[in-house]
């Protein structure tokens, strides 16, 4: 909602700007008739300060709602949330066209911004005198805003006529500006004529069109629009370009036929809802009715249609159709009779009216008359084959509300499925029945995965809107929580928390995420935000989640609602405090889980298994593994393997034994073991025992190798002691997995991978794997022998390859390897790299002398001399 006053023709009025405050916590009241430059002055203040600027006109709505929209919040956001948004960073707020009837007390009491109020009349807000007394309010009236003679001279750029114009206007800025622009005297007729002569034909016609529009979105601007803006005749607001009110009034009063002509010529250029506004403002009532009679989508808000109510009642069937729905949307039941009068029109109009009637007569907030709603549903079904598929699908989606409210979800599901069959694949209206159908299937059949799939597919739909996104992402997070898939749940909740379009859904997602991560501080802050929103559902939910984290039942005592009462029962360990059995399937799952935690009755466990189509997969998100009955180990199948290995029982581990991943072992360059529960630390002889077993030695040989001075029996006894300790470290779940009678099993070792690479001649893989030392920190002849064997195999393969990459690695391992050096130098010389070959030889010579006090072989010495010469 940033202001934009970049036109070079405006005179910066330092006399006034220097009187205005520049910090948050202060207010300015600009009070003067139209055309006194109130908006221009506010815009110049914004340009001078460079802070975030929000602009709102009371003509376009309630200031609270306008500010909420500018902050990316829903328009219904309460003042508490809006004020918090304004505090987030220094902000200039400009509110113009105020009448004094606006509810601004919360804003004026706290002033979390630098506030500019613009009005044509005095404002009666009781906070203004107090701010004035505190020195926090600057008032500028018409006498202040009027141009001085010197400012008029500057505006005219020294041209003649400024004194006469200043005297005629009394310094009134807009007619003075127009007089300077056109060179005409400042009377309405003269100014309009001057504008006609000063502007191109396209620019003047564009100005006439803008006289009939509340705003022109930037997307629909033309070069003529931009030119008018650069000449200072338009304002750029968040909604788009706007003509100055005084010029708008002059054009509509004096040039109405030309304005009407400009509007009619713009029919193909403007979106229908904006064209409707232009028809109404310019008095083209018949054109407006003709537009509303066309079978097209016109996204005019219901409140705006009601402002045209008297006219629409005289229109044709589609105009009345639009009015009838708007009346019902605004809670006015006379919309029913208006729609009923359309039931004998042609099928497309009649079916649309029947859909509205069925839907709104099933609405509890409108009194709910289900018999009449049912009658209109049945009547509409007879018209389905007489209309296009999209209209039929929209009717069926609306009409499904009737059986749903009647308690006939199966019938509602059938209607939604038929809606999807009739709606074209590319129709933007498919989103509604898809969502409704997935929810119904979950409620009726427990089709949890189907609901997840529908929501995930819906996110890929081209008709997907920002307003839908946070709620659907939050729902996906909640559904994955039910399945115990915490990481997927976190991912969706994080996306929901950050998604624009629905701050309340995003806030609930953030609460669930903070609870999932055990972050009490974050959850407490989010609860405070919910209280600012004055949303009882979110407050109750937040308090319940926080109570569970803190283990504090006092946070939910006395609160109504399912989740607070469920949490209270769990925290007090009292099943009598559970809420009544709920109707919604998701709540039933949590209810049975809570009751099972409290009473341990298997009937609740069975209910959990039968409430969805996923069976035991639902358990990890609802019950800890430790609470499952030991005689039903199959229920642990859905729990994370790591959890089963940590907690058992042994029978459950046996059922999952095939899923246990291999033991990962690194002995090249470092000694590290990692099992499914994380790193495994081996100490003392256990490390040597494991290393010798890794070499493939049988137990008897391991015992003799480690205790050669003991008898065979004593050595084996020692080995069994260390094997028991090794087994405890490797397999804490108590089921033999890696350490078997015949040796190690299910082990993935880097040594094994290296030996495979050597056997297959894969030098590149061997280069990646080979690090020294092998079995670091261990000293035993058998290990030394394996170290020698592995190194010589690596060396042989690298020499065979003969490429610099491998030869240089050999020299890193053994800088005095003459064979590797010779091959490397010869390869460099073949590639014309004489200097590089010389560097290798010089390095070898110096190191040989430093470490052994010897000179290179005669062959290398001769080569060195030849290259040096």
Short mmCIF file of C-alpha atoms in Angstrom, two decimals, residues 550-863:
data_model
loop_
_atom_site.label_atom_id
_atom_site.label_comp_id
_atom_site.label_asym_id
_atom_site.label_seq_id
_atom_site.Cartn_x
_atom_site.Cartn_y
_atom_site.Cartn_z
CA UNK A 550 4.16 -27.98 30.64
CA UNK A 551 2.13 -30.70 32.31
CA UNK A 552 0.00 -27.94 33.82
CA UNK A 553 -3.76 -28.72 33.94
CA UNK A 554 -4.57 -25.25 35.33
CA UNK A 555 -4.14 -23.84 31.83
CA UNK A 556 -7.22 -25.70 30.59
CA UNK A 557 -9.38 -25.92 33.69
CA UNK A 558 -12.77 -24.36 33.03
CA UNK A 559 -12.26 -24.27 29.25
CA UNK A 560 -14.88 -25.80 27.01
CA UNK A 561 -14.11 -27.56 23.79
CA UNK A 562 -12.88 -30.99 22.81
CA UNK A 563 -9.11 -30.51 22.99
CA UNK A 564 -8.98 -28.61 26.34
CA UNK A 565 -11.20 -31.21 28.03
CA UNK A 566 -9.23 -34.09 26.51
CA UNK A 567 -5.97 -32.52 27.71
CA UNK A 568 -7.37 -31.95 31.20
CA UNK A 569 -8.42 -35.61 31.48
CA UNK A 570 -4.97 -36.80 30.42
CA UNK A 571 -3.08 -34.45 32.73
CA UNK A 572 -5.24 -35.34 35.72
CA UNK A 573 -5.24 -39.04 34.79
CA UNK A 574 -9.02 -39.09 35.17
CA UNK A 575 -11.13 -40.73 32.46
CA UNK A 576 -14.30 -39.22 33.92
CA UNK A 577 -13.10 -35.82 32.70
CA UNK A 578 -13.03 -36.89 29.06
CA UNK A 579 -15.32 -34.89 26.75
CA UNK A 580 -18.46 -36.55 25.31
CA UNK A 581 -17.84 -38.96 22.46
CA UNK A 582 -17.29 -36.74 19.40
CA UNK A 583 -18.88 -36.99 15.96
CA UNK A 584 -15.85 -36.12 13.85
CA UNK A 585 -13.62 -39.07 13.03
CA UNK A 586 -10.34 -37.28 13.75
CA UNK A 587 -11.55 -36.34 17.22
CA UNK A 588 -12.77 -39.89 17.80
CA UNK A 589 -9.24 -41.13 17.17
CA UNK A 590 -7.83 -38.81 19.82
CA UNK A 591 -10.67 -39.67 22.22
CA UNK A 592 -10.05 -43.45 22.03
CA UNK A 593 -6.29 -42.91 22.31
CA UNK A 594 -6.75 -40.82 25.45
CA UNK A 595 -9.11 -43.35 26.99
CA UNK A 596 -6.71 -46.21 26.26
CA UNK A 597 -3.87 -44.27 27.89
CA UNK A 598 -6.00 -43.77 30.98
CA UNK A 599 -7.74 -47.15 31.28
CA UNK A 600 -5.71 -49.53 29.12
CA UNK A 601 -8.82 -51.24 27.77
CA UNK A 602 -8.15 -53.08 24.52
CA UNK A 603 -11.57 -52.16 23.14
CA UNK A 604 -10.23 -48.63 22.68
CA UNK A 605 -7.19 -50.04 20.92
CA UNK A 606 -9.45 -52.04 18.60
CA UNK A 607 -11.52 -48.93 17.93
CA UNK A 608 -8.35 -47.11 16.82
CA UNK A 609 -7.51 -49.95 14.47
CA UNK A 610 -10.98 -49.87 12.89
CA UNK A 611 -11.60 -46.13 12.63
CA UNK A 612 -9.43 -45.70 9.52
CA UNK A 613 -8.47 -47.81 6.56
CA UNK A 614 -4.78 -47.76 7.53
CA UNK A 615 -5.19 -50.11 10.52
CA UNK A 616 -2.17 -50.20 12.83
CA UNK A 617 -0.45 -47.41 10.85
CA UNK A 618 -2.54 -44.97 12.88
CA UNK A 619 -1.03 -46.05 16.21
CA UNK A 620 2.40 -44.31 16.17
CA UNK A 621 0.80 -40.87 16.04
CA UNK A 622 -1.55 -41.62 18.94
CA UNK A 623 0.09 -44.04 21.39
CA UNK A 624 3.63 -44.61 22.62
CA UNK A 625 5.01 -48.03 21.76
CA UNK A 626 5.51 -48.83 25.44
CA UNK A 627 1.73 -48.86 26.03
CA UNK A 628 0.97 -51.58 23.48
CA UNK A 629 0.10 -54.99 24.93
CA UNK A 630 3.07 -57.39 24.81
CA UNK A 631 0.88 -60.17 23.48
CA UNK A 632 0.23 -58.21 20.27
CA UNK A 633 3.72 -57.58 18.84
CA UNK A 634 2.29 -57.24 15.31
CA UNK A 635 0.97 -53.80 16.27
CA UNK A 636 4.55 -52.53 16.42
CA UNK A 637 4.91 -53.01 12.67
CA UNK A 638 3.94 -49.40 11.96
CA UNK A 639 6.27 -47.81 14.51
CA UNK A 640 9.67 -46.48 13.47
CA UNK A 641 12.19 -49.32 13.50
CA UNK A 642 14.54 -47.33 15.73
CA UNK A 643 11.80 -47.02 18.34
CA UNK A 644 11.07 -50.76 18.21
CA UNK A 645 14.78 -51.57 18.60
CA UNK A 646 15.10 -49.25 21.59
CA UNK A 647 11.95 -50.27 23.42
CA UNK A 648 11.10 -53.77 22.22
CA UNK A 649 9.45 -56.03 23.08
CA UNK A 650 11.72 -58.80 21.78
CA UNK A 651 8.81 -60.39 19.91
CA UNK A 652 8.25 -57.16 17.99
CA UNK A 653 11.96 -56.99 17.12
CA UNK A 654 11.81 -60.53 15.76
CA UNK A 655 8.92 -59.53 13.47
CA UNK A 656 10.95 -56.59 12.15
CA UNK A 657 14.30 -58.39 12.07
CA UNK A 658 14.54 -58.36 8.29
CA UNK A 659 14.25 -54.55 8.25
CA UNK A 660 17.30 -53.96 10.46
CA UNK A 661 19.91 -52.24 8.28
CA UNK A 662 23.52 -53.45 8.03
CA UNK A 663 26.16 -52.37 10.51
CA UNK A 664 28.28 -49.70 8.84
CA UNK A 665 31.99 -50.01 9.61
CA UNK A 666 34.88 -47.69 8.77
CA UNK A 667 38.44 -48.87 9.44
CA UNK A 668 40.28 -46.97 6.71
CA UNK A 669 41.74 -43.83 8.27
CA UNK A 670 39.43 -44.03 11.30
CA UNK A 671 37.72 -46.67 13.40
CA UNK A 672 33.99 -46.05 13.46
CA UNK A 673 30.90 -48.25 13.76
CA UNK A 674 27.33 -47.09 13.23
CA UNK A 675 24.22 -49.17 13.78
CA UNK A 676 20.53 -48.33 13.41
CA UNK A 677 20.57 -46.59 16.82
CA UNK A 678 23.59 -44.44 16.03
CA UNK A 679 27.37 -44.69 16.61
CA UNK A 680 28.63 -47.75 18.50
CA UNK A 681 31.54 -47.16 20.88
CA UNK A 682 33.92 -50.10 21.43
CA UNK A 683 36.48 -50.08 24.20
CA UNK A 684 39.42 -52.19 25.25
CA UNK A 685 39.71 -55.69 23.85
CA UNK A 686 36.27 -55.37 22.25
CA UNK A 687 37.79 -53.28 19.47
CA UNK A 688 40.53 -55.87 18.81
CA UNK A 689 38.01 -58.72 18.88
CA UNK A 690 35.83 -56.92 16.37
CA UNK A 691 38.80 -56.11 14.09
CA UNK A 692 39.94 -59.75 13.95
CA UNK A 693 36.39 -60.94 13.33
CA UNK A 694 36.18 -58.40 10.52
CA UNK A 695 39.23 -60.09 8.96
CA UNK A 696 37.13 -63.26 8.81
CA UNK A 697 38.97 -65.23 11.48
CA UNK A 698 36.99 -67.99 13.25
CA UNK A 699 36.53 -67.66 17.00
CA UNK A 700 39.24 -70.17 17.92
CA UNK A 701 41.85 -68.26 15.92
CA UNK A 702 40.73 -64.97 17.42
CA UNK A 703 41.12 -66.40 20.92
CA UNK A 704 44.60 -67.79 20.17
CA UNK A 705 45.69 -64.54 18.49
CA UNK A 706 44.68 -62.39 21.47
CA UNK A 707 45.72 -64.73 24.33
CA UNK A 708 48.52 -66.91 22.91
CA UNK A 709 49.99 -67.67 26.33
CA UNK A 710 46.75 -69.14 27.74
CA UNK A 711 45.30 -72.56 27.30
CA UNK A 712 42.73 -73.01 24.58
CA UNK A 713 39.93 -73.23 27.16
CA UNK A 714 41.04 -70.14 29.04
CA UNK A 715 41.51 -68.17 25.85
CA UNK A 716 38.03 -69.12 24.64
CA UNK A 717 36.53 -68.19 28.02
CA UNK A 718 38.12 -64.74 27.74
CA UNK A 719 36.82 -64.42 24.20
CA UNK A 720 33.25 -65.31 25.25
CA UNK A 721 33.33 -62.60 27.90
CA UNK A 722 34.36 -60.02 25.31
CA UNK A 723 31.88 -61.36 22.77
CA UNK A 724 29.08 -60.84 25.30
CA UNK A 725 30.20 -57.26 25.79
CA UNK A 726 30.51 -56.82 22.04
CA UNK A 727 27.03 -58.21 21.47
CA UNK A 728 25.58 -55.84 24.06
CA UNK A 729 27.18 -52.90 22.25
CA UNK A 730 26.21 -54.03 18.74
CA UNK A 731 22.74 -55.49 19.44
CA UNK A 732 21.17 -53.79 22.48
CA UNK A 733 17.73 -55.00 21.32
CA UNK A 734 18.65 -58.56 22.38
CA UNK A 735 18.18 -60.41 19.09
CA UNK A 736 21.32 -61.77 17.32
CA UNK A 737 21.80 -59.63 14.23
CA UNK A 738 25.45 -58.83 13.49
CA UNK A 739 27.37 -61.19 15.78
CA UNK A 740 26.54 -64.82 14.99
CA UNK A 741 28.20 -68.12 15.89
CA UNK A 742 30.00 -68.26 12.56
CA UNK A 743 31.23 -64.67 12.79
CA UNK A 744 30.08 -61.22 11.69
CA UNK A 745 27.02 -60.85 9.45
CA UNK A 746 25.16 -57.99 7.75
CA UNK A 747 28.19 -55.74 7.89
CA UNK A 748 29.03 -53.05 5.34
CA UNK A 749 32.69 -52.12 5.76
CA UNK A 750 34.80 -49.67 3.79
CA UNK A 751 37.55 -52.31 3.84
CA UNK A 752 35.25 -54.75 2.06
CA UNK A 753 34.33 -52.11 -0.53
CA UNK A 754 38.03 -51.37 -1.12
CA UNK A 755 38.88 -55.04 -1.59
CA UNK A 756 36.04 -55.40 -4.12
CA UNK A 757 37.33 -52.37 -6.01
CA UNK A 758 40.85 -53.82 -6.07
CA UNK A 759 39.58 -57.19 -7.27
CA UNK A 760 37.62 -55.54 -10.07
CA UNK A 761 40.42 -53.13 -11.04
CA UNK A 762 38.35 -50.03 -10.20
CA UNK A 763 41.16 -47.59 -9.49
CA UNK A 764 38.94 -44.55 -9.13
CA UNK A 765 36.87 -46.25 -6.41
CA UNK A 766 40.03 -47.48 -4.68
CA UNK A 767 41.43 -43.94 -4.75
CA UNK A 768 38.29 -42.62 -3.08
CA UNK A 769 38.26 -45.27 -0.36
CA UNK A 770 41.88 -45.87 0.58
CA UNK A 771 43.04 -43.98 3.64
CA UNK A 772 45.77 -44.78 6.10
CA UNK A 773 46.14 -46.18 8.62
CA UNK A 774 44.04 -49.30 8.35
CA UNK A 775 42.61 -50.21 11.79
CA UNK A 776 43.98 -47.04 13.47
CA UNK A 777 44.85 -47.32 17.14
CA UNK A 778 45.27 -51.12 17.04
CA UNK A 779 48.55 -53.01 17.17
CA UNK A 780 48.61 -56.67 16.27
CA UNK A 781 50.72 -58.73 13.84
CA UNK A 782 47.67 -60.02 12.00
CA UNK A 783 46.46 -56.47 11.46
CA UNK A 784 49.94 -55.39 10.35
CA UNK A 785 49.97 -58.20 7.81
CA UNK A 786 46.60 -57.08 6.39
CA UNK A 787 47.83 -53.49 6.23
CA UNK A 788 50.82 -54.58 4.14
CA UNK A 789 48.67 -56.72 1.86
CA UNK A 790 46.13 -53.97 1.22
CA UNK A 791 48.78 -51.32 0.57
CA UNK A 792 50.67 -53.46 -1.95
CA UNK A 793 47.45 -54.28 -3.81
CA UNK A 794 46.57 -50.58 -3.94
CA UNK A 795 50.09 -49.71 -5.12
CA UNK A 796 50.03 -52.36 -7.82
CA UNK A 797 46.71 -51.12 -9.20
CA UNK A 798 47.79 -47.48 -9.19
CA UNK A 799 51.11 -48.29 -10.90
CA UNK A 800 49.21 -50.30 -13.47
CA UNK A 801 46.98 -47.32 -14.24
CA UNK A 802 50.04 -45.09 -14.57
CA UNK A 803 48.02 -41.87 -14.53
CA UNK A 804 49.30 -38.80 -12.65
CA UNK A 805 46.30 -38.79 -10.27
CA UNK A 806 47.15 -42.26 -8.96
CA UNK A 807 50.91 -41.82 -9.05
CA UNK A 808 50.73 -38.60 -7.04
CA UNK A 809 48.60 -40.40 -4.44
CA UNK A 810 51.28 -43.09 -4.15
CA UNK A 811 53.88 -40.38 -3.53
CA UNK A 812 51.63 -38.90 -0.83
CA UNK A 813 51.59 -42.33 0.83
CA UNK A 814 55.31 -42.94 0.28
CA UNK A 815 57.24 -39.85 -0.91
CA UNK A 816 60.32 -42.01 -1.63
CA UNK A 817 58.57 -44.47 -3.98
CA UNK A 818 61.08 -44.26 -6.86
CA UNK A 819 59.03 -46.40 -9.22
CA UNK A 820 55.95 -44.19 -8.83
CA UNK A 821 58.11 -41.08 -9.22
CA UNK A 822 59.76 -42.37 -12.38
CA UNK A 823 56.42 -43.19 -13.99
CA UNK A 824 55.01 -39.78 -13.00
CA UNK A 825 57.99 -37.89 -14.43
CA UNK A 826 57.84 -39.86 -17.68
CA UNK A 827 54.10 -39.16 -17.97
CA UNK A 828 54.68 -35.43 -17.45
CA UNK A 829 57.40 -35.36 -20.10
CA UNK A 830 55.16 -37.16 -22.58
CA UNK A 831 52.55 -34.45 -22.01
CA UNK A 832 55.09 -31.65 -22.48
CA UNK A 833 55.06 -30.74 -18.76
CA UNK A 834 58.84 -30.36 -18.34
CA UNK A 835 58.70 -27.86 -15.46
CA UNK A 836 56.24 -30.02 -13.55
CA UNK A 837 58.43 -33.09 -13.99
CA UNK A 838 61.41 -31.12 -12.70
CA UNK A 839 59.49 -30.01 -9.61
CA UNK A 840 58.69 -33.64 -8.75
CA UNK A 841 62.33 -34.69 -9.19
CA UNK A 842 63.68 -31.79 -7.11
CA UNK A 843 61.21 -32.54 -4.34
CA UNK A 844 62.23 -36.20 -4.34
CA UNK A 845 65.95 -35.35 -4.26
CA UNK A 846 65.62 -32.98 -1.30
CA UNK A 847 63.45 -35.35 0.71
CA UNK A 848 65.76 -38.32 0.05
CA UNK A 849 68.72 -36.33 1.32
CA UNK A 850 66.85 -34.94 4.38
CA UNK A 851 65.44 -38.29 5.50
CA UNK A 852 68.11 -40.82 4.46
CA UNK A 853 71.18 -38.75 3.58
CA UNK A 854 71.26 -40.39 0.16
CA UNK A 855 71.34 -39.22 -3.44
CA UNK A 856 68.93 -40.34 -6.18
CA UNK A 857 69.75 -43.35 -8.29
CA UNK A 858 72.03 -42.76 -11.30
CA UNK A 859 69.03 -42.97 -13.62
CA UNK A 860 67.09 -40.27 -11.76
CA UNK A 861 70.27 -38.19 -11.29
CA UNK A 862 70.87 -38.22 -15.03
CA UNK A 863 67.25 -37.31 -15.71
#
